[in-house]
């Protein structure tokens, strides 16, 4: 009886389209948003996605051969050449400019209440983002307007994905004890200078343990695998490093929280490291003509605003070295970073507090939809 009543309540509908370009960031972001809208905001979400194999890695409940399935209340549709998607939702999100099918756009255009149409952009801290957030882009032929939605770190941007319970859950987990060794977690691209990092950490004794996510970066280290208790030529103990299996996305935050220093990459793990409130080193997704360095520097400018000069300098130097395939000075920059760890630990907590003073991305997106629907004179949902 109760469930029948619940089903009768009109719910906002949302379609999210996602084409996976490479790696896991696209599916990670699309899934987090879909799940949060469904579970926390009770939106009826349909996620149309073209790579269920990658999705299965992050969300093992997803079966990759299945054309249609329901996970956490999200209807997941395999997006194949022949897939026809009918009945556009009230809120239509195309992730990362993936282009909606022409027949779907045509169906949107003839709806009596035309959907709010969003292009969810990649995350960037570059200063132009706030000025471009929510800019409208009318379709050249159809009576439809797309809005560019830019996630970001400052007021005026679209914010960051943050589930309601995330911070409470993290705060319930004690920071790792430093009685033995501090834990470093490494998740990076293949060209990260991981061997140079491993060498300096090893030379400096036993203060840190390295955990590295399985993949090609780990393979690069295999020939340096040390046996605990053995000594390096300089007499220092050889550090073993541990392989970390790639975990389901639901277990990813807990993995971060088990470590003291986080090496992360791309977009989603970069954001989760900030919610983890640990010192972190970000490897930006490499782009042609080093365009990613502008993104890196823009974020550093923001992150270092309230950091004292020596700590900011140490952090910047290590981030730049980590984003350089063969840096000359990784040992020096790592040691300077380690010296600043007490300051960087405190800063990571403060930065997390600053970020969470902003509304999260899903809430902001829904507020925008509500406003947009009202402007067009549509009733909610
Ligand atoms: O995989 P990425 O390199 O993704 C990138 C970026 O998003 C980039 O901006 C985009 O252009 C490119 O994809 C196409 O890094 P990212 O963004 O951190 O995504 C990794 C996802 O994998 C993230 O959602 C966390 C998840 N993950 C797990 O679920 N389990 C794990 O064990 C690990 C290491 C990651």
PDB file of C-alpha atoms and ligand atoms in Angstrom, residues 21-26 28 58 122 187 189 213 245-249 252 265-269 285, ligand 1:
ATOM      1  CA  UNK A  21      36.356   8.585 -24.407  1.00  0.00           C
ATOM      2  CA  UNK A  22      38.988   6.663 -22.474  1.00  0.00           C
ATOM      3  CA  UNK A  23      39.899   5.682 -18.927  1.00  0.00           C
ATOM      4  CA  UNK A  24      37.327   5.845 -16.163  1.00  0.00           C
ATOM      5  CA  UNK A  25      36.655   9.516 -15.474  1.00  0.00           C
ATOM      6  CA  UNK A  26      33.697   9.916 -17.831  1.00  0.00           C
ATOM      7  CA  UNK A  28      32.851   7.774 -12.874  1.00  0.00           C
ATOM      8  CA  UNK A  58      33.463   0.668 -11.495  1.00  0.00           C
ATOM      9  CA  UNK A 122      35.002  18.954 -17.739  1.00  0.00           C
ATOM     10  CA  UNK A 187      46.931   6.390  -9.084  1.00  0.00           C
ATOM     11  CA  UNK A 189      48.953   7.975 -15.877  1.00  0.00           C
ATOM     12  CA  UNK A 213      47.017   0.903  -8.225  1.00  0.00           C
ATOM     13  CA  UNK A 245      43.647  -3.865  -7.094  1.00  0.00           C
ATOM     14  CA  UNK A 246      41.300  -1.526  -8.951  1.00  0.00           C
ATOM     15  CA  UNK A 247      38.278  -1.407  -6.644  1.00  0.00           C
ATOM     16  CA  UNK A 248      34.602  -0.721  -7.282  1.00  0.00           C
ATOM     17  CA  UNK A 249      33.845   2.975  -7.113  1.00  0.00           C
ATOM     18  CA  UNK A 252      37.286   4.074  -3.653  1.00  0.00           C
ATOM     19  CA  UNK A 265      44.727  12.017 -11.684  1.00  0.00           C
ATOM     20  CA  UNK A 266      42.116  13.151 -14.186  1.00  0.00           C
ATOM     21  CA  UNK A 267      38.919  14.538 -12.735  1.00  0.00           C
ATOM     22  CA  UNK A 268      37.011  12.313 -10.364  1.00  0.00           C
ATOM     23  CA  UNK A 269      39.874  10.924  -8.252  1.00  0.00           C
ATOM     24  CA  UNK A 285      45.004  14.418 -17.951  1.00  0.00           C
TER      25      UNK A 285
HETATM   26  O1  LIG B   1      40.444   7.554 -15.382  1.00  0.00           O
HETATM   27  P1  LIG B   1      40.810   8.987 -15.464  1.00  0.00           P
HETATM   28  O2  LIG B   1      42.090   9.263 -16.068  1.00  0.00           O
HETATM   29  O3  LIG B   1      39.697   9.764 -16.235  1.00  0.00           O
HETATM   30  C1  LIG B   1      39.973  10.795 -17.158  1.00  0.00           C
HETATM   31  C2  LIG B   1      39.614  12.149 -16.709  1.00  0.00           C
HETATM   32  O4  LIG B   1      38.294  12.195 -16.303  1.00  0.00           O
HETATM   33  C3  LIG B   1      39.835  13.126 -17.827  1.00  0.00           C
HETATM   34  O5  LIG B   1      39.461  14.422 -17.428  1.00  0.00           O
HETATM   35  C4  LIG B   1      39.021  12.699 -18.997  1.00  0.00           C
HETATM   36  O6  LIG B   1      39.279  13.519 -20.070  1.00  0.00           O
HETATM   37  C5  LIG B   1      39.404  11.300 -19.353  1.00  0.00           C
HETATM   38  O7  LIG B   1      39.201  10.455 -18.249  1.00  0.00           O
HETATM   39  C6  LIG B   1      38.594  10.804 -20.493  1.00  0.00           C
HETATM   40  O8  LIG B   1      40.829   9.603 -13.971  1.00  0.00           O
HETATM   41  P2  LIG B   1      39.616   9.973 -13.004  1.00  0.00           P
HETATM   42  O9  LIG B   1      38.844  11.115 -13.530  1.00  0.00           O
HETATM   43  O10 LIG B   1      40.174  10.095 -11.678  1.00  0.00           O
HETATM   44  O11 LIG B   1      38.668   8.707 -13.047  1.00  0.00           O
HETATM   45  C7  LIG B   1      38.989   7.502 -12.425  1.00  0.00           C
HETATM   46  C8  LIG B   1      37.737   6.889 -11.876  1.00  0.00           C
HETATM   47  O12 LIG B   1      37.994   5.586 -11.411  1.00  0.00           O
HETATM   48  C9  LIG B   1      37.181   7.658 -10.673  1.00  0.00           C
HETATM   49  O13 LIG B   1      35.777   7.724 -10.773  1.00  0.00           O
HETATM   50  C10 LIG B   1      37.561   6.812  -9.486  1.00  0.00           C
HETATM   51  C11 LIG B   1      37.512   5.432 -10.083  1.00  0.00           C
HETATM   52  N1  LIG B   1      38.333   4.422  -9.401  1.00  0.00           N
HETATM   53  C12 LIG B   1      37.693   3.359  -8.819  1.00  0.00           C
HETATM   54  O14 LIG B   1      36.461   3.272  -8.825  1.00  0.00           O
HETATM   55  N2  LIG B   1      38.444   2.400  -8.198  1.00  0.00           N
HETATM   56  C13 LIG B   1      39.790   2.461  -8.140  1.00  0.00           C
HETATM   57  O15 LIG B   1      40.429   1.553  -7.563  1.00  0.00           O
HETATM   58  C14 LIG B   1      40.424   3.576  -8.760  1.00  0.00           C
HETATM   59  C15 LIG B   1      41.920   3.685  -8.689  1.00  0.00           C
HETATM   60  C16 LIG B   1      39.675   4.538  -9.385  1.00  0.00           C
END
